[in-house]
XYZ file of C-alpha atoms in Angstrom:
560
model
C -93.164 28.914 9.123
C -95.082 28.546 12.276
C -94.474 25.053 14.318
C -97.471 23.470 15.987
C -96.603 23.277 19.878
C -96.703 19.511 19.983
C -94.433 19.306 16.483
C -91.620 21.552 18.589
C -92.237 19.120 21.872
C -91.540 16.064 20.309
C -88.794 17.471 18.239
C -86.888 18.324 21.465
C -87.667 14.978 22.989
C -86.147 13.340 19.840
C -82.999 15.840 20.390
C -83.124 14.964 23.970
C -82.503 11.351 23.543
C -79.803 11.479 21.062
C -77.541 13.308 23.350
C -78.187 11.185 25.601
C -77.138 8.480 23.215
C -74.137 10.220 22.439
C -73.078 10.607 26.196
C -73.066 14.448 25.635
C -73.823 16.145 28.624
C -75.826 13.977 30.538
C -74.628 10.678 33.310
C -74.232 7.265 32.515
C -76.758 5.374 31.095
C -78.409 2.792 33.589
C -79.895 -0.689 32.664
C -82.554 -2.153 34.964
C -81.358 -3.113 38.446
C -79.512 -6.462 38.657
C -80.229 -8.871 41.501
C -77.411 -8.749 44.517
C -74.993 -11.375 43.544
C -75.655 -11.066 39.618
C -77.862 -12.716 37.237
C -78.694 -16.336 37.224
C -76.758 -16.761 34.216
C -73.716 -15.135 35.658
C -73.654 -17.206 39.218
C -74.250 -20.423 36.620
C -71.278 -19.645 34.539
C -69.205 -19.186 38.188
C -70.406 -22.368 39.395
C -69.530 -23.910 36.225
C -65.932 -22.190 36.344
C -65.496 -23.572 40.015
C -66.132 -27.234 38.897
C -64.232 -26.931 35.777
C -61.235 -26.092 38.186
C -61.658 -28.368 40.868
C -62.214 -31.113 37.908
C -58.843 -30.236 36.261
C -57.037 -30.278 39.787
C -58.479 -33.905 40.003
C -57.280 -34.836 36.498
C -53.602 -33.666 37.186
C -53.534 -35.908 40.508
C -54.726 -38.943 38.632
C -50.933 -39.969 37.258
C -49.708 -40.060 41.132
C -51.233 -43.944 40.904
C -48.921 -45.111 38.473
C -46.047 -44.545 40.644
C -45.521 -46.929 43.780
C -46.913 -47.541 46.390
C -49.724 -47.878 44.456
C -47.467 -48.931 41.724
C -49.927 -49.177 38.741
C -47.693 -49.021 36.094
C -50.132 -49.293 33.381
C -52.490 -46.857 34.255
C -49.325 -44.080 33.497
C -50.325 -44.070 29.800
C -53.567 -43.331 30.359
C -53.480 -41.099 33.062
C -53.158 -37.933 31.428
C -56.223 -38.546 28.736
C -59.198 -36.896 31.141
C -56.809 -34.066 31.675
C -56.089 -33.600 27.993
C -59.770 -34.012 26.672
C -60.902 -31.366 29.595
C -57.948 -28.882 28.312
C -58.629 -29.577 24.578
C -62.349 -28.553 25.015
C -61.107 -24.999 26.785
C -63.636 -21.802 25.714
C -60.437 -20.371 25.113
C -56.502 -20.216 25.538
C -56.842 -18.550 28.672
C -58.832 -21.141 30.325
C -56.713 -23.669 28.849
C -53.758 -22.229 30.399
C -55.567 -22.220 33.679
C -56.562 -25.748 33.264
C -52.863 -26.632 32.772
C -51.805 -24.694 35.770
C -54.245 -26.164 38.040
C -53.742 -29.789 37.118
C -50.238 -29.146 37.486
C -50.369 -28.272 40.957
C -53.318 -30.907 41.504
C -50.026 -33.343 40.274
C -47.451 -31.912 42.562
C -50.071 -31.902 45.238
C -50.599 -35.973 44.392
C -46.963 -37.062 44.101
C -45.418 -34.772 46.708
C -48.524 -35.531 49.500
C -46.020 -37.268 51.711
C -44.637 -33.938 52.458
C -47.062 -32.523 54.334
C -45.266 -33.659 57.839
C -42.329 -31.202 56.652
C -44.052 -28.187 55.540
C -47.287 -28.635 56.619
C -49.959 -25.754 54.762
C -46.841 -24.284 52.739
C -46.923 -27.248 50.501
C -50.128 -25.682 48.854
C -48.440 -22.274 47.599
C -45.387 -24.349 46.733
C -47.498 -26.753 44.547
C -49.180 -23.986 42.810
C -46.081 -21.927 42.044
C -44.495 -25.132 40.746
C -47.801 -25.759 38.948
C -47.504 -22.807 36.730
C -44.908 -24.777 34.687
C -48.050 -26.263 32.966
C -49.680 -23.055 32.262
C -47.851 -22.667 28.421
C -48.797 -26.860 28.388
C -52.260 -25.694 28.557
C -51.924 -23.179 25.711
C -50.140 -25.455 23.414
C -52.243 -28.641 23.787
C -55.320 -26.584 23.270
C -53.848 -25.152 20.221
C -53.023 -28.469 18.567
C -55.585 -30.752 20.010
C -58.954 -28.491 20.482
C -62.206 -28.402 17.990
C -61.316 -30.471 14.929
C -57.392 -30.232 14.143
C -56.181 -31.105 10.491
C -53.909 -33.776 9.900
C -50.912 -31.831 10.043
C -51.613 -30.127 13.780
C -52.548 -33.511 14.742
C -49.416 -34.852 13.980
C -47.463 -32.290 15.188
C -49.190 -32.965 18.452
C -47.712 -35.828 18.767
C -44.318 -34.842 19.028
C -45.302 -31.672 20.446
C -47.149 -32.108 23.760
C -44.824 -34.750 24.992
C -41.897 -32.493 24.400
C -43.785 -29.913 26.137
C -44.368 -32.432 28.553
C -40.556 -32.841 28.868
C -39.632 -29.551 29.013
C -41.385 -28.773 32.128
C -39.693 -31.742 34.169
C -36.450 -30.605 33.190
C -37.534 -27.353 34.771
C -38.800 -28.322 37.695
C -35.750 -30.561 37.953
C -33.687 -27.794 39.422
C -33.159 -28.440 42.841
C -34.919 -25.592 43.990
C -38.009 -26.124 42.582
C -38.263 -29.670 44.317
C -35.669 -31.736 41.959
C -37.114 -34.340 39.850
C -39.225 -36.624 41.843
C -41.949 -37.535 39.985
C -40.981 -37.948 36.306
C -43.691 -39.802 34.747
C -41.161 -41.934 32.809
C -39.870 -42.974 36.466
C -43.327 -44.810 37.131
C -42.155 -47.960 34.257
C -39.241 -48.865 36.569
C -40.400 -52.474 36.556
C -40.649 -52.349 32.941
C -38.241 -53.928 31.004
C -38.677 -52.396 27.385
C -38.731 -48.922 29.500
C -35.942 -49.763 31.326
C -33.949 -50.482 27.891
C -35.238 -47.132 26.321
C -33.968 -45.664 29.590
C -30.448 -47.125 28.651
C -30.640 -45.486 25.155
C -32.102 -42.065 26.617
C -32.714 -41.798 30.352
C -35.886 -41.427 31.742
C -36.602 -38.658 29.398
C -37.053 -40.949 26.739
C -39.282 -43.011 28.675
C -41.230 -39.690 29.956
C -41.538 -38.900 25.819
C -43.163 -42.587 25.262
C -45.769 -42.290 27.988
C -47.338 -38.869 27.188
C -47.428 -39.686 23.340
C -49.174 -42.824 23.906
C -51.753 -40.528 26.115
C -51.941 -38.125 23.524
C -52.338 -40.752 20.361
C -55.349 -42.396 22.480
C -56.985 -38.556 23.171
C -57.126 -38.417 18.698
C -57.924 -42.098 18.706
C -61.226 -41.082 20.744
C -62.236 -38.070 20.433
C -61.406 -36.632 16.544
C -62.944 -39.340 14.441
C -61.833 -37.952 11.349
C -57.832 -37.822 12.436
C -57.994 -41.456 14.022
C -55.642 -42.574 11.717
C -53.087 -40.102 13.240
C -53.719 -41.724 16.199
C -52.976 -45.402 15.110
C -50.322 -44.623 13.578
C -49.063 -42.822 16.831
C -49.659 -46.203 18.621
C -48.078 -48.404 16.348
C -44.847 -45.831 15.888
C -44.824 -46.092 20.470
C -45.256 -49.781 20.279
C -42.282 -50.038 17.560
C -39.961 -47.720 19.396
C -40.911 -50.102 22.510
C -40.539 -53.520 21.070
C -37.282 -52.046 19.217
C -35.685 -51.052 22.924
C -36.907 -54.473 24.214
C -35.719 -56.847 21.709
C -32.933 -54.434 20.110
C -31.303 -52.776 22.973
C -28.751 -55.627 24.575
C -28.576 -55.667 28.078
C -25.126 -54.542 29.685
C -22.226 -57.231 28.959
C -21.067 -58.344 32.674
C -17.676 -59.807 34.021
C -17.817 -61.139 37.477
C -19.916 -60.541 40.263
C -19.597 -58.087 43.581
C -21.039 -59.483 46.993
C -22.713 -56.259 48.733
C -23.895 -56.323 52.589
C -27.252 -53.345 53.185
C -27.504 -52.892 56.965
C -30.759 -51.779 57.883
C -30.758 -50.484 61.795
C -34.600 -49.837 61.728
C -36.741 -47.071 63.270
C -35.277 -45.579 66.274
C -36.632 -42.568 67.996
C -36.368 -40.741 70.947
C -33.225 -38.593 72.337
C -31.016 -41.172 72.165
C -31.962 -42.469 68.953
C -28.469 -41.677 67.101
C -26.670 -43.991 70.273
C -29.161 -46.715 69.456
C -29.144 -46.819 65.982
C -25.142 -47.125 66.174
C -25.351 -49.933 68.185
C -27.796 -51.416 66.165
C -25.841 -51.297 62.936
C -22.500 -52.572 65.161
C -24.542 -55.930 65.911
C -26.248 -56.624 62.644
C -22.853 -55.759 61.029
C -20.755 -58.494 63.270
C -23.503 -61.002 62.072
C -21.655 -61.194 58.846
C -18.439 -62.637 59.631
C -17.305 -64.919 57.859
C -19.780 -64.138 54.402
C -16.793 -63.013 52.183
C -18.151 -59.569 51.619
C -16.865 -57.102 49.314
C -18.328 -54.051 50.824
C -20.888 -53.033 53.731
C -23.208 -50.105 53.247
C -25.016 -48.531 55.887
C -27.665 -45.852 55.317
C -27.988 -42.332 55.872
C -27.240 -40.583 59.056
C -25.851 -44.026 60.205
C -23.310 -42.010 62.058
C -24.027 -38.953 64.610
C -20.457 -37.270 64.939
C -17.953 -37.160 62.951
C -14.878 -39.914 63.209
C -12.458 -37.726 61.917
C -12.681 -35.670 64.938
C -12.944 -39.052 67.247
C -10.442 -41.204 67.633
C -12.196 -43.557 69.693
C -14.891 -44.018 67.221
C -13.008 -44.069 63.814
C -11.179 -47.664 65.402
C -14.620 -48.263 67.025
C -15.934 -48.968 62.691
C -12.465 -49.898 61.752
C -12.734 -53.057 64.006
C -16.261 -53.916 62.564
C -14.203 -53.985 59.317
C -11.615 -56.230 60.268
C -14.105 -58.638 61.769
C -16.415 -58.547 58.407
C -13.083 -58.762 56.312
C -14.675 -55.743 54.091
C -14.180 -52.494 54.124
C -17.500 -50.245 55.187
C -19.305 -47.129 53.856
C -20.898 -45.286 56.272
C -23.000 -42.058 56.294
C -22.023 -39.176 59.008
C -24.451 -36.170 59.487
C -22.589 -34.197 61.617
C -19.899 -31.206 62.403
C -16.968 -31.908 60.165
C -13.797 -31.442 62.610
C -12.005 -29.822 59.949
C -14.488 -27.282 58.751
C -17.555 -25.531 60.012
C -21.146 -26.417 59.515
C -23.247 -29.571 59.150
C -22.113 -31.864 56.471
C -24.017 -34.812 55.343
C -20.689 -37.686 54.298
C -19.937 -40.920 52.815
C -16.845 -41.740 54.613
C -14.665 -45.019 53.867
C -13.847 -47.153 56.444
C -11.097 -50.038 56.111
C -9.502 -52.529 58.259
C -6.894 -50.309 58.449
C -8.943 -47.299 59.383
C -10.497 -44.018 58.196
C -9.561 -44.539 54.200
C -9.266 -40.884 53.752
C -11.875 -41.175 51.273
C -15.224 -38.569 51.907
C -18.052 -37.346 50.088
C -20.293 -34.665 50.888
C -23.785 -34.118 49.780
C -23.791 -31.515 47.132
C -28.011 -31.146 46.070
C -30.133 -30.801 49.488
C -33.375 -31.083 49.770
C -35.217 -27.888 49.950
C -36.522 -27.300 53.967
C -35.313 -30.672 54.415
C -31.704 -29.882 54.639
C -31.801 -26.413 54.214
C -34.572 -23.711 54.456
C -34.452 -21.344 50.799
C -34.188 -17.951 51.556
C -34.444 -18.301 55.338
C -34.634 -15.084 55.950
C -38.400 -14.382 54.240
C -39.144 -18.501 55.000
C -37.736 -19.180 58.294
C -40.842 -19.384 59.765
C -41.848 -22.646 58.501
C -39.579 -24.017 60.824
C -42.366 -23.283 63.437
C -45.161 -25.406 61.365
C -43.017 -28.208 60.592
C -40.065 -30.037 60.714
C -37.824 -27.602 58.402
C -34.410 -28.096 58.636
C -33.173 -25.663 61.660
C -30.169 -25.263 60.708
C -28.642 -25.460 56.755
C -26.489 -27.893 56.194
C -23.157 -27.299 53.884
C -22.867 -28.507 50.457
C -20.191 -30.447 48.969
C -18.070 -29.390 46.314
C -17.027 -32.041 43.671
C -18.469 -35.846 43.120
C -15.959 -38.526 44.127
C -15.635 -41.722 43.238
C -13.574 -44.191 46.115
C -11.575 -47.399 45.199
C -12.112 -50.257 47.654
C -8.644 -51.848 49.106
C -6.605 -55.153 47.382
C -8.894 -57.262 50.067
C -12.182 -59.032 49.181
C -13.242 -61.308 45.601
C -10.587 -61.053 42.971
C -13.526 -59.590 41.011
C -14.073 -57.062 43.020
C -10.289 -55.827 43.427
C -10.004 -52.336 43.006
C -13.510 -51.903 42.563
C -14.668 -48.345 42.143
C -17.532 -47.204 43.710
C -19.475 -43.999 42.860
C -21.719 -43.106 46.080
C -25.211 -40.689 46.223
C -26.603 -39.293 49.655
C -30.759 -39.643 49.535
C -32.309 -36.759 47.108
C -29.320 -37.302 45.285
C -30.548 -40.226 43.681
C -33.438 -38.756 42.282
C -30.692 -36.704 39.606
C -29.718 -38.998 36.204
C -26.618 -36.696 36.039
C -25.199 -37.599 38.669
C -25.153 -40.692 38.317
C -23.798 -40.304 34.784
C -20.629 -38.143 36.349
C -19.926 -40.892 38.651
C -20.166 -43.478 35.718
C -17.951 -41.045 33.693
C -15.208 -40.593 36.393
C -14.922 -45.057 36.490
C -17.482 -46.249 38.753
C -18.569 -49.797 38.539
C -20.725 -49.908 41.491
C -23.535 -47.283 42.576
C -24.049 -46.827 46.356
C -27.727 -44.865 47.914
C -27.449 -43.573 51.236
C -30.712 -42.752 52.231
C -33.245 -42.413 55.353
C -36.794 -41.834 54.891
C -38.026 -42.083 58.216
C -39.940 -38.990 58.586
C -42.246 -40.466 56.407
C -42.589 -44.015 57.049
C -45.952 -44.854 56.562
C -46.234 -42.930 53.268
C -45.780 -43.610 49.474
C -42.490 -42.161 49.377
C -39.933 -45.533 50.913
C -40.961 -47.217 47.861
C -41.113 -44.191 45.432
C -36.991 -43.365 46.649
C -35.867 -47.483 46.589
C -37.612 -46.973 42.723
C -35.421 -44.688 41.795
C -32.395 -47.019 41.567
C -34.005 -49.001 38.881
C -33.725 -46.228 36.371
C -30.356 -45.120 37.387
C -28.848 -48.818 37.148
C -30.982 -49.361 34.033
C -29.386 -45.498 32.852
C -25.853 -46.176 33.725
C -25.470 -50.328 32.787
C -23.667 -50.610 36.350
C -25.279 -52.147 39.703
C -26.426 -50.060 42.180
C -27.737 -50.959 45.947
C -30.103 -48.556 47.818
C -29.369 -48.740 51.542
C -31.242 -46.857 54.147
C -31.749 -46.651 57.678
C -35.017 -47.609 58.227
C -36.519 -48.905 54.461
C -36.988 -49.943 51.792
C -33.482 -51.028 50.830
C -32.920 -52.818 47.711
C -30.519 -54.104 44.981
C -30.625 -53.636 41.405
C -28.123 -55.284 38.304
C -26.918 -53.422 35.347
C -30.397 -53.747 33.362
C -32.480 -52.190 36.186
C -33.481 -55.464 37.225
C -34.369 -56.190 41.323
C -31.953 -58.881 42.872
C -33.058 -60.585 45.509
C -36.047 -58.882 48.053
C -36.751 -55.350 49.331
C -36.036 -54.951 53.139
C -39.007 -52.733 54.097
C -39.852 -50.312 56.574
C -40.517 -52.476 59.324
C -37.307 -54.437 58.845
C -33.822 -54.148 61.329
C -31.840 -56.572 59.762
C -29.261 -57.046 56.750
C -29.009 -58.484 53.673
C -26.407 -59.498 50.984
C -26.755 -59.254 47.635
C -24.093 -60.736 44.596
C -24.825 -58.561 41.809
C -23.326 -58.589 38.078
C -20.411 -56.239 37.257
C -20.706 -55.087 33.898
C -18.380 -52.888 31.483
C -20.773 -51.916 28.692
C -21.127 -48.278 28.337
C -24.904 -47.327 27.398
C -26.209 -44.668 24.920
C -27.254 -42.456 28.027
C -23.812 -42.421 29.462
C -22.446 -41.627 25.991
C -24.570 -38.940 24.422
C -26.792 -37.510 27.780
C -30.334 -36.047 27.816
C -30.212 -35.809 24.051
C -34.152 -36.207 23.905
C -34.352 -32.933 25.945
C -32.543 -31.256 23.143
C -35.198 -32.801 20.529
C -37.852 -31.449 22.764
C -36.622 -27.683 22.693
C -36.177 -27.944 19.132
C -39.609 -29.868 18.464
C -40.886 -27.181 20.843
C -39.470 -24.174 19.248
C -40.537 -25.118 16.014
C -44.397 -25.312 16.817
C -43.851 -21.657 18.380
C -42.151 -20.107 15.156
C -44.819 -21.834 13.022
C -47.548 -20.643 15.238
C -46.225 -17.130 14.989
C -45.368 -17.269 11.399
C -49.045 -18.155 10.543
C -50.225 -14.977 13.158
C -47.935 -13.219 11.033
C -49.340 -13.716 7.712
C -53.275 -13.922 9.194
C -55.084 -9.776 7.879
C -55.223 -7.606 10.851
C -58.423 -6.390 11.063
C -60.184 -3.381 8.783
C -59.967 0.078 10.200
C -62.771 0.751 12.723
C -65.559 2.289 10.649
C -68.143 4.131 13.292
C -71.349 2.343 13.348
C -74.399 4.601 11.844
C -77.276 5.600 13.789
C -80.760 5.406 12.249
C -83.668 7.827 12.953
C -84.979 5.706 15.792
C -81.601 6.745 17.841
């Protein structure tokens, strides 16, 4: 059978473009020539991607005003509500996940700002390594709060993004990752029903009540048909609160203690450690004659060690004799008996050196010491990095003040912390453990003086006293010193960072041992198993969901 020529054309033309269909034998196909940069609708989506990011770094910041100086306590529960509705309304878990890692460092950015005089433009990769802590956040808050979540995943969102919540500042807790400054439970430390719940469960517990509250208004507003779930996750917060408030008795007390803070004030220059000395000599020789119990100076008080200076150890053992009190200084210096740069609590009585010492065990990372200062030394170039490590201590002690002073206070035992230290709820909790009745802060922030972080530290103390039931006085060497009872509660006025003077506090002495002291971070233990449940659910249900069909190749028609 004869073809006609155009018949046999058209049929190779037709054979021509299905192999070329097929990729046999021939290049890659080629579309029409994009524009240099992409499409419009690709540098769109980019430019929504970059303000998406930048947004969720400014949500994760906006918590860092609950805590002082700006102090707005309220504003902590609802803080995290932009940053959960932006997260919950993620394409996908991936961009969640991002979302969470970026307001995570936009929060370590917000609350850790004051650092910048230390480590200058390192505090940006530091903040987004510690940031990826909220990457899984991300995941799991998109997962049980995104599109239009049944009753049951938004109930289990309430107990599961606060423990999530939780988990990650017990991470980043480790000293190496910055400690835990910053807890958002540690922003209600003028609240009393927090600072009961903190009694039953640390500031864990109070960390757990904040972010549910956030989360319960998120399903209040934005899931009309699962409101319910969020009134009823209001009203369960309010009756856990009003049950610590009105339930949770404050520490029983028996007697009183009469505490002196000497505050030298802000003295630089080369001879600032000379200055500051004499300083604290004179304001501590105005109180003669006050029938003191104990003096506290702050930090760094001390430039050499009296163990290895005669001269000087009967130097503060003559202040003591005139005050009728024994004194608790702070040395940063050479130990004489040891190598290396300790930072110490050393006891000083009438009688002399008590024999009594405690060195600093947690150390503020590039602070105190530089982590691996081999890759990071350099930052010691950019900022004010510790130059040289200092040595850790070994064991927590707890010192017993001498016969003299009140008959209340007579063998008084007194648990101290060095700065950072205070920031840790178990250590406190050892101390309280091993028999102390009285809590003693050593700090000195003045590096950062005109920052947030004074007020943030003297906060602090709040939650420990409130923690432990004991008193606890927070004296530094250039403000903001302060006082706290048993219940958390502020006696008598800060001295702030402009002071150079003293003050004397008489605070309660109490006996009661509280639920924190007895059982620990028990709600960190409900969060990993709160957490871990949600997980083997989650995988559980991906385990039963039909993988997909086999792959079936897709027919071609006569068109090609």
């Amino acid at each position: 059978m004869r073809i006609p020529f155009g018949s046999r054309e058209r049929a190779r033309e037709r054979e021509r473009g299905r192999t070329r269909t097929e990729g046999e034998g021939s290049g890659p196909r080629r579309g029409p020539a994009r524009p240099r940069g992409g499409s419009d609708h690709d540098r769109a989506r980019r430019r929504r991607g970059v303000a998406r990011s930048l947004c969720a770094v400014g949500c994760g910041a906006l918590p860092a005003l609950a805590f002082p100086a700006p102090g707005l306590w309220w504003w902590a529960y609802l803080s995290l509500v932009p940053w959960l509705l932006l997260i919950r309304t993620a394409p996908g878990a991936r961009r969640a996940g991002l979302d969470g890692w970026l307001g995570g460092a936009g929060f370590v950015l917000a609350v850790h700002h004051w650092l910048l005089p230390s480590l200058h433009v390192f505090l940006l990769p530091l903040a987004a390594l510690v940031g990826v802590l909220w990457l899984p956040w991300g995941r799991l808050v998109r997962s049980l709060l995104g599109g239009a979540p049944s009753s049951s995943r938004a109930a289990a969102a309430l107990l599961a993004v606060p423990s999530g919540w939780l988990l990650i500042e017990l991470v980043r807790s480790w000293e190496g990752l910055g400690g835990p400054w910053g807890l958002l439970g540690a922003s209600q430390w003028e609240v009393p029903a927090a600072l009961r719940l903190a009694s039953v469960g640390g500031v864990w517990l109070v960390s757990l009540l904040v972010v549910a509250v956030n989360t319960a208004v998120v399903l209040l507003v934005t899931v009309p048909g699962r409101r319910a779930v969020g009134v009823a996750g209001l009203t369960v917060c309010a009756l856990v609160a009003g049950t610590a408030a009105w339930g949770v008795g404050a520490p029983g007390e028996r007697g009183t203690v009469r505490v002196a803070l000497v505050q030298p004030g802000v003295y630089g220059g080369p001879d600032a450690p000379e200055r500051r000395l004499a300083r604290a000599e004179e304001l501590t020789r105005s109180l003669a004659g006050q029938r003191l119990d104990l003096v506290v100076w702050g930090e760094t008080g001390v430039g050499v060690d009296p163990a290895g200076r005669p001269e000087l150890a009967a130097r503060l053992a003559a202040l003591a004799r005139a005050v009728d009190a024994p004194l608790l200084v702070n040395v940063d210096a050479r130990r004489a008996d040891r190598p290396g740069i300790f930072k110490s609590a050393v006891l000083v009585v009438p009688a002399g050196l008590a024999g009594e010492r405690y060195d600093k065990m947690r150390l503020v990372p590039f602070g105190e010491y530089v982590p691996a200062r081999e890759v990071l030394g350099w930052v010691t170039s950019v900022g004010k990095a510790a130059r040289e490590d200092r040595r850790r201590g070994t064991a927590p002690v707890v010192m017993t003040l001498p016969a003299s002073g009140s008959d209340a206070a007579r063998g008084l035992r007194v648990g101290p912390l060095i700065c950072f230290e205070s920031a840790f709820p178990d250590m406190s909790r050892r101390l309280v453990r091993d028999g102390a009745g009285l809590l003693v802060v050593q700090s000195a922030t003045s590096t950062f003086q005109e920052s947030w972080a004074p007020a943030q530290h003297a906060s602090l103390a709040a939650l420990r006293a409130a923690e432990t039931g004991r008193p606890i006085v927070h004296a530094t060497l250039t403000g903001v010193s302060a006082a706290y009872g048993p219940d958390g509660r502020r006696i008598g006025p800060v001295l702030g960072t402009d002071a150079s003077a003293v003050a004397v506090r008489e605070l309660p002495r109490a006996v009661t041992t509280t639920g924190y002291v007895r059982w620990g971070d028990w709600p960190s233990y409900g969060a990993l198993v709160v957490v871990g449940a949600v997980c083997a659910a989650e995988g559980a249900r991906a385990f039963r969901r039909p993988g997909p069909g086999p792959r079936v190749r897709r027919a071609r028609t006569g068109r090609g």
